Tab-separated table of C-alpha atoms and ligand atoms in Angstrom:
chain	number	residue	atom	x	y	z
Q	43	UNK	CA	152.033	31.772	-25.256
Q	44	UNK	CA	151.723	35.591	-25.276
Q	45	UNK	CA	152.213	37.677	-22.295
Q	46	UNK	CA	150.025	40.246	-23.975
Q	47	UNK	CA	146.669	40.803	-22.460
Q	48	UNK	CA	144.107	38.240	-24.074
Q	49	UNK	CA	141.603	41.152	-24.698
Q	50	UNK	CA	137.427	40.277	-25.519
Q	51	UNK	CA	137.535	40.770	-28.786
Q	52	UNK	CA	139.932	42.475	-31.476
Q	53	UNK	CA	138.905	44.123	-34.386
Q	54	UNK	CA	138.927	42.346	-37.951
Q	55	UNK	CA	141.186	45.035	-40.181
Q	56	UNK	CA	141.287	45.295	-43.908
Q	57	UNK	CA	144.452	44.801	-45.713
Q	58	UNK	CA	146.314	47.750	-45.451
Q	59	UNK	CA	148.050	47.788	-48.893
Q	60	UNK	CA	144.592	47.385	-50.305
Q	61	UNK	CA	143.248	50.087	-48.217
Q	62	UNK	CA	145.867	52.579	-49.248
Q	63	UNK	CA	144.628	51.865	-52.955
Q	64	UNK	CA	141.064	52.877	-52.217
Q	65	UNK	CA	142.409	55.848	-50.190
Q	66	UNK	CA	144.374	56.872	-53.044
Q	67	UNK	CA	141.085	56.881	-55.597
Q	68	UNK	CA	139.265	58.246	-52.701
Q	69	UNK	CA	141.483	61.527	-52.669
Q	70	UNK	CA	141.217	61.395	-56.573
Q	71	UNK	CA	137.939	61.864	-56.389
Q	72	UNK	CA	137.605	64.035	-53.775
Q	73	UNK	CA	134.329	62.861	-52.963
Q	74	UNK	CA	134.720	62.127	-49.430
Q	75	UNK	CA	131.294	61.561	-47.853
Q	76	UNK	CA	127.173	62.049	-48.921
Q	77	UNK	CA	126.009	58.777	-50.243
Q	78	UNK	CA	129.532	58.674	-52.348
Q	79	UNK	CA	130.650	55.483	-54.998
Q	80	UNK	CA	131.897	53.522	-52.073
Q	81	UNK	CA	129.248	54.096	-49.987
Q	82	UNK	CA	126.658	52.900	-52.735
Q	83	UNK	CA	129.048	49.788	-53.258
Q	84	UNK	CA	128.916	48.900	-49.815
Q	85	UNK	CA	125.104	49.205	-49.316
Q	86	UNK	CA	124.777	46.482	-52.481
Q	87	UNK	CA	127.425	44.228	-51.287
Q	88	UNK	CA	125.877	44.373	-48.009
Q	89	UNK	CA	122.252	43.396	-49.115
Q	90	UNK	CA	123.823	40.746	-51.111
Q	91	UNK	CA	126.003	39.480	-48.684
Q	92	UNK	CA	123.497	39.743	-45.791
Q	93	UNK	CA	120.524	38.348	-48.039
Q	94	UNK	CA	118.084	41.192	-47.442
Q	95	UNK	CA	116.060	43.485	-49.876
Q	96	UNK	CA	117.409	46.956	-48.645
Q	97	UNK	CA	119.886	48.603	-46.001
Q	98	UNK	CA	120.896	52.011	-45.132
Q	99	UNK	CA	124.367	52.738	-43.853
Q	100	UNK	CA	124.852	54.648	-41.015
Q	101	UNK	CA	127.804	56.298	-38.932
Q	102	UNK	CA	127.086	53.693	-35.600
Q	103	UNK	CA	124.835	51.408	-34.446
Q	104	UNK	CA	123.181	53.699	-31.885
Q	105	UNK	CA	121.741	56.157	-34.770
Q	106	UNK	CA	119.748	53.620	-36.719
Q	107	UNK	CA	118.000	52.055	-33.469
Q	108	UNK	CA	117.056	56.509	-32.737
Q	109	UNK	CA	116.050	56.782	-36.671
Q	110	UNK	CA	114.036	53.542	-37.170
Q	111	UNK	CA	111.603	54.574	-34.401
Q	112	UNK	CA	111.350	57.828	-36.240
Q	113	UNK	CA	110.630	55.723	-39.719
Q	114	UNK	CA	107.947	54.148	-38.174
Q	115	UNK	CA	106.183	57.278	-37.220
Q	116	UNK	CA	106.472	56.244	-33.817
Q	117	UNK	CA	105.805	59.651	-31.554
Q	118	UNK	CA	104.404	58.844	-28.185
Q	119	UNK	CA	103.884	55.965	-26.112
Q	120	UNK	CA	105.704	52.877	-24.722
Q	121	UNK	CA	108.471	50.503	-26.035
Q	122	UNK	CA	108.813	46.946	-25.005
Q	123	UNK	CA	112.144	45.941	-24.401
Q	124	UNK	CA	115.185	44.073	-22.838
Q	125	UNK	CA	116.829	44.725	-19.985
Q	126	UNK	CA	119.838	42.552	-20.974
Q	127	UNK	CA	121.539	44.553	-23.828
Q	128	UNK	CA	123.894	47.417	-24.063
Q	129	UNK	CA	122.464	50.561	-22.789
Q	130	UNK	CA	122.167	52.021	-26.772
Q	131	UNK	CA	119.120	49.802	-26.711
Q	132	UNK	CA	117.204	51.896	-24.400
Q	133	UNK	CA	118.739	55.090	-25.020
Q	134	UNK	CA	117.127	55.040	-28.437
Q	135	UNK	CA	113.848	54.856	-26.920
Q	136	UNK	CA	114.778	57.604	-24.410
Q	137	UNK	CA	115.976	59.833	-26.963
Q	138	UNK	CA	112.566	59.869	-29.157
Q	139	UNK	CA	110.508	60.554	-26.033
Q	140	UNK	CA	108.984	57.255	-25.815
Q	141	UNK	CA	108.534	55.059	-22.180
Q	142	UNK	CA	110.643	52.024	-22.445
Q	143	UNK	CA	109.133	49.160	-20.568
Q	144	UNK	CA	111.243	46.593	-19.281
Q	145	UNK	CA	110.341	42.803	-19.426
Q	146	UNK	CA	112.368	39.671	-18.544
Q	147	UNK	CA	113.960	37.376	-20.799
Q	148	UNK	CA	114.156	34.083	-21.341
Q	149	UNK	CA	116.445	32.337	-19.430
Q	150	UNK	CA	117.992	29.558	-21.980
Q	151	UNK	CA	118.632	32.238	-25.022
Q	152	UNK	CA	118.943	35.553	-22.989
Q	153	UNK	CA	116.487	36.947	-25.353
Q	154	UNK	CA	113.031	38.695	-24.624
Q	155	UNK	CA	110.462	36.141	-23.360
Q	156	UNK	CA	107.494	36.562	-25.771
Q	157	UNK	CA	104.932	35.531	-22.739
Q	158	UNK	CA	106.051	38.680	-20.987
Q	159	UNK	CA	105.716	41.050	-23.954
Q	160	UNK	CA	101.851	39.923	-24.304
Q	161	UNK	CA	101.589	40.560	-20.276
Q	162	UNK	CA	103.162	44.110	-20.504
Q	163	UNK	CA	100.924	45.370	-23.312
Q	164	UNK	CA	98.718	48.454	-22.206
Q	165	UNK	CA	96.767	50.721	-24.695
Q	166	UNK	CA	99.812	52.933	-24.652
Q	167	UNK	CA	102.174	50.217	-25.885
Q	168	UNK	CA	103.492	51.154	-29.705
Q	169	UNK	CA	106.360	49.202	-29.996
Q	170	UNK	CA	108.722	46.035	-28.928
Q	171	UNK	CA	112.223	46.437	-29.344
Q	172	UNK	CA	113.935	43.442	-29.068
Q	173	UNK	CA	117.520	42.030	-29.090
Q	174	UNK	CA	118.939	39.183	-30.646
Q	175	UNK	CA	121.349	38.812	-27.731
Q	176	UNK	CA	124.809	37.633	-28.661
Q	177	UNK	CA	123.644	36.633	-32.131
Q	178	UNK	CA	121.255	34.066	-30.843
Q	179	UNK	CA	118.046	34.795	-32.971
Q	180	UNK	CA	114.669	35.747	-31.150
Q	181	UNK	CA	111.534	33.958	-30.929
Q	182	UNK	CA	110.665	36.202	-33.853
Q	183	UNK	CA	107.507	34.123	-35.185
Q	184	UNK	CA	106.048	34.327	-31.557
Q	185	UNK	CA	107.162	38.194	-31.442
Q	186	UNK	CA	105.835	38.708	-34.917
Q	187	UNK	CA	101.997	37.041	-33.877
Q	188	UNK	CA	101.887	39.230	-31.123
Q	189	UNK	CA	102.684	42.357	-32.968
Q	190	UNK	CA	100.156	41.404	-35.262
Q	191	UNK	CA	97.698	40.764	-32.577
Q	192	UNK	CA	98.315	44.242	-31.145
Q	193	UNK	CA	98.845	46.402	-34.056
Q	194	UNK	CA	102.821	46.894	-32.685
Q	195	UNK	CA	105.771	47.501	-34.794
Q	196	UNK	CA	108.705	45.368	-34.193
Q	197	UNK	CA	112.356	47.081	-34.170
Q	198	UNK	CA	114.785	44.581	-33.885
Q	199	UNK	CA	118.325	45.717	-32.429
Q	200	UNK	CA	120.551	43.020	-34.371
Q	201	UNK	CA	123.646	44.735	-33.209
Q	202	UNK	CA	124.827	41.237	-32.538
Q	203	UNK	CA	123.509	39.292	-35.357
Q	204	UNK	CA	125.621	39.958	-38.513
Q	205	UNK	CA	124.917	37.216	-40.795
Q	206	UNK	CA	123.001	35.185	-38.842
Q	207	UNK	CA	120.522	32.722	-40.720
Q	208	UNK	CA	117.584	30.409	-39.906
Q	209	UNK	CA	116.888	27.675	-42.609
Q	210	UNK	CA	118.933	30.108	-45.072
Q	211	UNK	CA	116.557	33.389	-44.383
Q	212	UNK	CA	118.434	36.300	-42.768
Q	213	UNK	CA	117.574	36.697	-39.234
Q	214	UNK	CA	117.562	40.574	-40.020
Q	215	UNK	CA	114.222	40.390	-42.563
Q	216	UNK	CA	112.393	40.083	-39.068
Q	217	UNK	CA	109.922	42.565	-37.939
Q	218	UNK	CA	110.018	46.086	-39.651
Q	219	UNK	CA	113.181	47.299	-38.656
Q	220	UNK	CA	116.935	45.651	-38.167
Q	221	UNK	CA	119.629	47.374	-36.774
Q	222	UNK	CA	123.339	46.712	-37.029
Q	223	UNK	CA	126.360	47.614	-35.198
Q	224	UNK	CA	129.439	47.874	-37.501
Q	225	UNK	CA	131.706	48.945	-34.235
Q	226	UNK	CA	135.020	47.752	-33.919
Q	227	UNK	CA	133.809	45.281	-31.135
Q	228	UNK	CA	131.850	43.601	-33.802
Q	229	UNK	CA	132.144	40.429	-35.532
Q	230	UNK	CA	131.990	42.895	-38.682
Q	231	UNK	CA	133.589	46.252	-38.595
Q	232	UNK	CA	133.841	49.610	-40.888
Q	233	UNK	CA	135.592	50.978	-37.356
Q	234	UNK	CA	132.475	52.877	-36.241
Q	235	UNK	CA	129.273	52.217	-38.549
Q	236	UNK	CA	125.772	50.532	-38.565
Q	237	UNK	CA	123.095	50.020	-40.578
Q	238	UNK	CA	119.038	49.845	-40.562
Q	239	UNK	CA	117.470	46.982	-42.831
Q	240	UNK	CA	114.253	47.186	-44.097
Q	241	UNK	CA	111.440	45.794	-46.508
Q	242	UNK	CA	110.743	48.538	-49.115
Q	243	UNK	CA	112.463	51.114	-51.579
Q	244	UNK	CA	109.985	53.715	-50.160
Q	245	UNK	CA	111.395	52.968	-46.532
Q	246	UNK	CA	114.799	52.824	-47.487
Q	247	UNK	CA	113.956	56.514	-49.266
Q	248	UNK	CA	112.532	57.521	-46.082
Q	249	UNK	CA	115.642	56.170	-43.726
Q	250	UNK	CA	117.798	58.038	-46.038
Q	251	UNK	CA	116.487	61.191	-45.820
Q	252	UNK	CA	115.998	61.278	-42.340
Q	253	UNK	CA	120.226	60.471	-41.803
Q	254	UNK	CA	120.599	63.140	-44.020
Q	255	UNK	CA	118.728	66.074	-41.870
Q	256	UNK	CA	115.615	65.137	-43.765
Q	257	UNK	CA	116.766	66.487	-47.521
Q	258	UNK	CA	114.893	65.158	-50.149
Q	259	UNK	CA	117.059	67.669	-51.993
Q	260	UNK	CA	118.332	70.681	-52.272
Q	261	UNK	CA	115.452	72.838	-50.989
Q	262	UNK	CA	112.881	70.063	-49.530
Q	263	UNK	CA	113.364	68.821	-45.844
Q	264	UNK	CA	110.699	66.265	-45.370
Q	265	UNK	CA	111.491	65.874	-41.563
Q	266	UNK	CA	113.604	66.900	-38.509
Q	267	UNK	CA	116.416	64.343	-39.747
Q	268	UNK	CA	120.189	63.890	-38.188
Q	269	UNK	CA	123.384	63.433	-39.819
Q	270	UNK	CA	124.068	60.022	-39.601
Q	271	UNK	CA	125.773	59.077	-42.893
Q	272	UNK	CA	128.941	56.820	-43.034
Q	273	UNK	CA	131.708	58.653	-45.252
Q	274	UNK	CA	133.496	56.989	-48.000
Q	275	UNK	CA	136.565	56.060	-45.957
Q	276	UNK	CA	134.669	53.635	-43.915
Q	277	UNK	CA	132.782	52.293	-46.420
Q	278	UNK	CA	135.817	51.511	-48.422
Q	279	UNK	CA	137.007	49.864	-45.414
Q	280	UNK	CA	133.964	48.186	-44.965
Q	281	UNK	CA	133.923	46.646	-48.505
Q	282	UNK	CA	137.447	45.280	-47.594
Q	283	UNK	CA	136.271	43.917	-44.671
Q	284	UNK	CA	133.598	42.033	-46.090
Q	285	UNK	CA	136.270	39.858	-48.214
Q	286	UNK	CA	137.464	38.607	-44.633
Q	287	UNK	CA	134.504	38.241	-42.791
Q	288	UNK	CA	133.586	34.696	-43.538
Q	289	UNK	CA	137.030	33.290	-42.542
Q	290	UNK	CA	136.852	35.360	-39.470
Q	291	UNK	CA	133.878	34.071	-38.604
Q	292	UNK	CA	134.920	30.162	-39.126
Q	293	UNK	CA	138.124	30.835	-36.711
Q	294	UNK	CA	135.695	32.246	-34.384
Q	295	UNK	CA	133.473	28.921	-34.346
Q	296	UNK	CA	136.741	27.173	-34.177
Q	297	UNK	CA	136.950	29.036	-30.940
Q	298	UNK	CA	133.720	28.471	-29.628
Q	299	UNK	CA	133.750	24.848	-30.354
Q	300	UNK	CA	136.976	24.535	-28.246
Q	301	UNK	CA	135.362	26.221	-25.197
Q	302	UNK	CA	132.423	24.052	-25.429
Q	303	UNK	CA	134.118	20.915	-25.462
Q	304	UNK	CA	136.739	21.884	-22.790
Q	305	UNK	CA	134.051	23.269	-20.329
Q	306	UNK	CA	131.001	21.327	-20.687
Q	307	UNK	CA	131.552	19.348	-17.763
Q	308	UNK	CA	132.814	21.874	-15.167
Q	309	UNK	CA	130.755	22.086	-12.323
Q	310	UNK	CA	129.067	25.868	-12.058
Q	311	UNK	CA	129.699	26.424	-15.721
Q	312	UNK	CA	126.546	26.898	-17.837
Q	313	UNK	CA	126.819	27.887	-21.875
Q	314	UNK	CA	124.539	28.905	-23.769
Q	315	UNK	CA	123.035	25.813	-25.913
Q	316	UNK	CA	123.909	25.767	-29.672
Q	317	UNK	CA	120.529	26.974	-30.850
Q	318	UNK	CA	117.777	23.853	-32.428
Q	319	UNK	CA	117.427	23.783	-36.381
Q	320	UNK	CA	119.297	25.246	-38.803
Q	321	UNK	CA	120.923	27.988	-37.568
Q	322	UNK	CA	124.081	30.058	-39.315
Q	323	UNK	CA	125.643	31.800	-36.028
Q	324	UNK	CA	128.120	34.236	-36.182
Q	325	UNK	CA	129.858	33.736	-32.740
Q	326	UNK	CA	130.284	37.013	-31.726
Q	327	UNK	CA	130.149	36.589	-28.399
Q	328	UNK	CA	131.213	33.297	-25.962
Q	329	UNK	CA	129.351	33.963	-22.874
Q	330	UNK	CA	129.301	31.758	-19.736
Q	331	UNK	CA	127.381	32.016	-16.302
Q	332	UNK	CA	129.019	31.104	-12.939
Q	333	UNK	CA	126.883	29.215	-10.160
Q	334	UNK	CA	129.172	30.109	-7.006
Q	335	UNK	CA	127.951	27.164	-5.476
Q	336	UNK	CA	129.122	24.693	-7.814
Q	337	UNK	CA	132.098	26.637	-9.344
Q	338	UNK	CA	133.603	27.440	-6.081
Q	339	UNK	CA	134.036	30.911	-6.311
Q	340	UNK	CA	132.093	33.627	-7.781
Q	341	UNK	CA	131.259	35.181	-11.015
Q	342	UNK	CA	133.255	38.696	-9.850
Q	343	UNK	CA	136.251	36.690	-8.189
Q	344	UNK	CA	136.804	34.643	-11.336
Q	345	UNK	CA	136.196	37.536	-13.682
Q	346	UNK	CA	139.225	39.639	-11.744
Q	347	UNK	CA	141.429	36.084	-11.181
Q	348	UNK	CA	141.086	35.960	-15.243
Q	349	UNK	CA	142.479	39.626	-15.125
Q	350	UNK	CA	145.427	39.121	-13.106
Q	351	UNK	CA	146.260	36.249	-15.704
Q	352	UNK	CA	145.782	38.904	-18.403
Q	353	UNK	CA	142.428	37.188	-19.841
Q	354	UNK	CA	140.374	40.289	-20.287
Q	355	UNK	CA	137.041	39.139	-20.394
Q	356	UNK	CA	133.729	41.120	-20.268
Q	357	UNK	CA	130.533	41.183	-18.016
Q	358	UNK	CA	128.186	41.945	-21.109
Q	359	UNK	CA	125.511	42.930	-19.758
Q	360	UNK	CA	125.862	43.847	-16.145
Q	361	UNK	CA	124.819	45.996	-14.703
Q	362	UNK	CA	121.641	45.492	-16.348
Q	363	UNK	CA	120.200	48.592	-18.163
Q	364	UNK	CA	117.173	49.147	-15.901
Q	365	UNK	CA	119.384	49.320	-13.032
Q	366	UNK	CA	121.181	52.402	-14.530
Q	367	UNK	CA	119.982	55.527	-12.540
Q	368	UNK	CA	118.526	57.001	-15.463
Q	369	UNK	CA	116.252	53.972	-15.656
Q	370	UNK	CA	115.723	53.195	-12.580
Q	371	UNK	CA	112.478	54.870	-11.518
Q	372	UNK	CA	110.597	53.488	-13.943
Q	373	UNK	CA	108.122	50.479	-12.475
Q	374	UNK	CA	108.922	47.817	-14.753
Q	375	UNK	CA	112.867	48.434	-14.016
Q	376	UNK	CA	112.545	46.912	-10.909
Q	377	UNK	CA	114.574	43.880	-10.251
Q	378	UNK	CA	111.537	41.819	-8.845
Q	379	UNK	CA	109.966	42.099	-12.106
Q	380	UNK	CA	113.521	40.864	-13.834
Q	381	UNK	CA	114.499	37.770	-11.869
Q	382	UNK	CA	116.020	35.843	-14.792
Q	383	UNK	CA	117.690	39.087	-16.216
Q	384	UNK	CA	119.014	40.075	-13.128
Q	385	UNK	CA	120.294	36.439	-12.095
Q	386	UNK	CA	122.173	36.343	-15.725
Q	387	UNK	CA	123.894	39.925	-15.273
Q	388	UNK	CA	124.988	39.018	-11.992
Q	389	UNK	CA	126.686	35.604	-13.241
Q	390	UNK	CA	128.194	36.083	-16.810
Q	391	UNK	CA	131.331	36.465	-18.164
Q	392	UNK	CA	132.028	36.815	-22.008
Q	393	UNK	CA	134.975	34.968	-22.794
Q	394	UNK	CA	137.691	36.674	-25.369
Q	395	UNK	CA	136.121	35.512	-28.756
Q	396	UNK	CA	138.058	37.068	-31.944
Q	397	UNK	CA	139.487	35.645	-35.217
Q	398	UNK	CA	143.410	36.233	-33.539
Q	399	UNK	CA	143.152	33.908	-30.868
Q	400	UNK	CA	145.268	31.019	-31.149
Q	401	UNK	CA	144.904	27.719	-29.615
Q	402	UNK	CA	147.852	28.707	-26.998
Q	403	UNK	CA	145.710	31.603	-25.820
Q	404	UNK	CA	142.618	29.089	-25.826
Q	405	UNK	CA	144.443	26.662	-23.839
Q	406	UNK	CA	145.750	29.431	-21.236
Q	407	UNK	CA	142.001	30.617	-21.086
Q	408	UNK	CA	140.625	27.577	-20.241
Q	409	UNK	CA	143.187	26.183	-17.980
Q	410	UNK	CA	142.877	29.327	-16.104
Q	411	UNK	CA	138.885	28.622	-15.403
Q	412	UNK	CA	139.438	25.088	-14.892
Q	413	UNK	CA	142.313	25.152	-12.552
W	740	T4K	N1	122.683	47.510	-29.807
W	740	T4K	C1	123.781	46.436	-28.999
W	740	T4K	C2	123.003	45.048	-28.869
W	740	T4K	C3	124.871	46.788	-28.786
W	740	T4K	O1	125.648	45.805	-28.383
W	740	T4K	C4	125.857	48.295	-29.464
W	740	T4K	C5	127.004	48.047	-29.068
W	740	T4K	C6	124.789	48.628	-29.627
W	740	T4K	C7	123.206	48.864	-29.744
W	740	T4K	C8	125.539	50.103	-30.238
W	740	T4K	O2	126.066	50.077	-31.262
W	740	T4K	P1	127.207	51.362	-31.507
W	740	T4K	O3	126.862	52.576	-31.307
W	740	T4K	O4	128.165	51.127	-30.500
W	740	T4K	O5	127.511	51.015	-33.029
W	740	T4K	C9	131.424	47.982	-26.954
W	740	T4K	C10	131.108	48.610	-27.950
W	740	T4K	O6	131.560	50.010	-28.137
W	740	T4K	C11	129.934	48.889	-28.119
W	740	T4K	O7	129.796	49.186	-29.513
W	740	T4K	C12	128.845	47.344	-28.168
W	740	T4K	N2	127.911	47.194	-28.361
W	740	T4K	C13	129.461	46.744	-26.706
W	740	T4K	C14	128.767	45.543	-26.395
W	740	T4K	O8	130.845	47.054	-26.696
W	740	T4K	P2	132.876	48.801	-24.479
W	740	T4K	O9	132.826	49.887	-23.912
W	740	T4K	O10	132.964	47.589	-23.704
W	740	T4K	O11	134.144	48.563	-25.684
W	740	T4K	P3	135.501	48.638	-25.397
W	740	T4K	O12	136.278	49.765	-25.715
W	740	T4K	O13	135.920	48.343	-23.779
W	740	T4K	O14	136.058	47.374	-26.232
W	740	T4K	C15	136.451	45.841	-25.585
W	740	T4K	C16	137.261	45.441	-26.043
W	740	T4K	O15	138.136	45.304	-27.292
W	740	T4K	C17	138.883	46.097	-25.358
W	740	T4K	O16	139.487	45.877	-24.408
W	740	T4K	C18	139.956	45.901	-26.886
W	740	T4K	C19	139.173	45.776	-27.849
W	740	T4K	N3	139.305	46.603	-28.675
W	740	T4K	C20	138.455	47.671	-28.494
W	740	T4K	C21	138.594	48.423	-29.639
W	740	T4K	C22	137.470	49.913	-29.621
W	740	T4K	C23	140.274	46.586	-29.688
W	740	T4K	O17	141.201	45.955	-29.915
W	740	T4K	N4	140.661	47.792	-30.797
W	740	T4K	C24	139.256	48.610	-30.550
W	740	T4K	O18	139.698	49.745	-31.320
W	740	T4K	O19	131.589	48.912	-25.761
């Protein structure tokens, strides 16, 4: 058993010798960014691995959200979104000068509730930005029906949903755009990184212009783009990590199974149900929800007790985005409008979940919770 703190996650790292070999090639080529060889190779490899038609790499997972809204041509209006996410989701709406409209989530999946989406639509609504929270697929069919009925764009924040599939089809093909994060804390990482998945070569082209200042060629700028390109070093790192990601996901699945078995009968601890149907999960997070009355102590008491034992879970996603000062004056941000999300945020702890946890670590975590 290790005395080192057990962190909520640990980055998947490529083999250092293999990385050094690729670095030597990059050094030799002196081509280190701007759609270089490894950038192109990683885009192809990811499109194939993720079973998506078109993907554009980015330097993180926030700029794809900002850029997708721009690529969708949305300049004014309201975007319906979830408050139960990482703050980058809503920030991307704000950075585009659009108004976020928060609606409540489903208590079972933690994802945006389609019925609530429909009720929040006004004549200013232009788009929906759902999140596949913890990698659990949203109700993409219901969301698309609403989007079609009201002519709305759908931009999925799929930061947690790398490799998630339903009936053999990538969840990233839902909506108009899906965005990914390849941050160090994610199932698959390029240190920092991200991507947009789209449906057409034309849209990929548009996105590729926008992530390179809007340059179409040496002398033509098609729009006010930004610089959000991934460099060659991280693309090479990403290619190597792609070879290891399946094994890492399998290890995460093992951890999830152990947690499920050990915690299923603990009074006052709720876990997400395994999704019905043929879903390939990525086990990116393992949230538990604490009912103080039944468990005996509150979420925060447990959170800090675990910390004392060197177990560093995280309260993703507390506080709710809608409760941050930046957003709290928006009418839809009132907690009375978001009772389910408020409850989830106040009761959640994400347990350590990564490929390096061994059975002793898992036992230590389970003992600390069940004792
Ligand atoms: N949309 C959604 C739904 C997201 O969840 C995120 C990001 C985004 C959009 C935006 O994507 P990016 O622009 O970030 O690509 C983390 C991540 O920084 C963030 O990427 C992630 N979501 C969010 C949920 O979590 P922190 O502040 O909790 O991370 P931090 O630094 O406290 O790390 C957590 C633990 O991970 C540490 O205790 C130890 C371990 N760790 C972390 C790093 C960075 C390592 O072992 N090595 C490392 O290098 O935000």
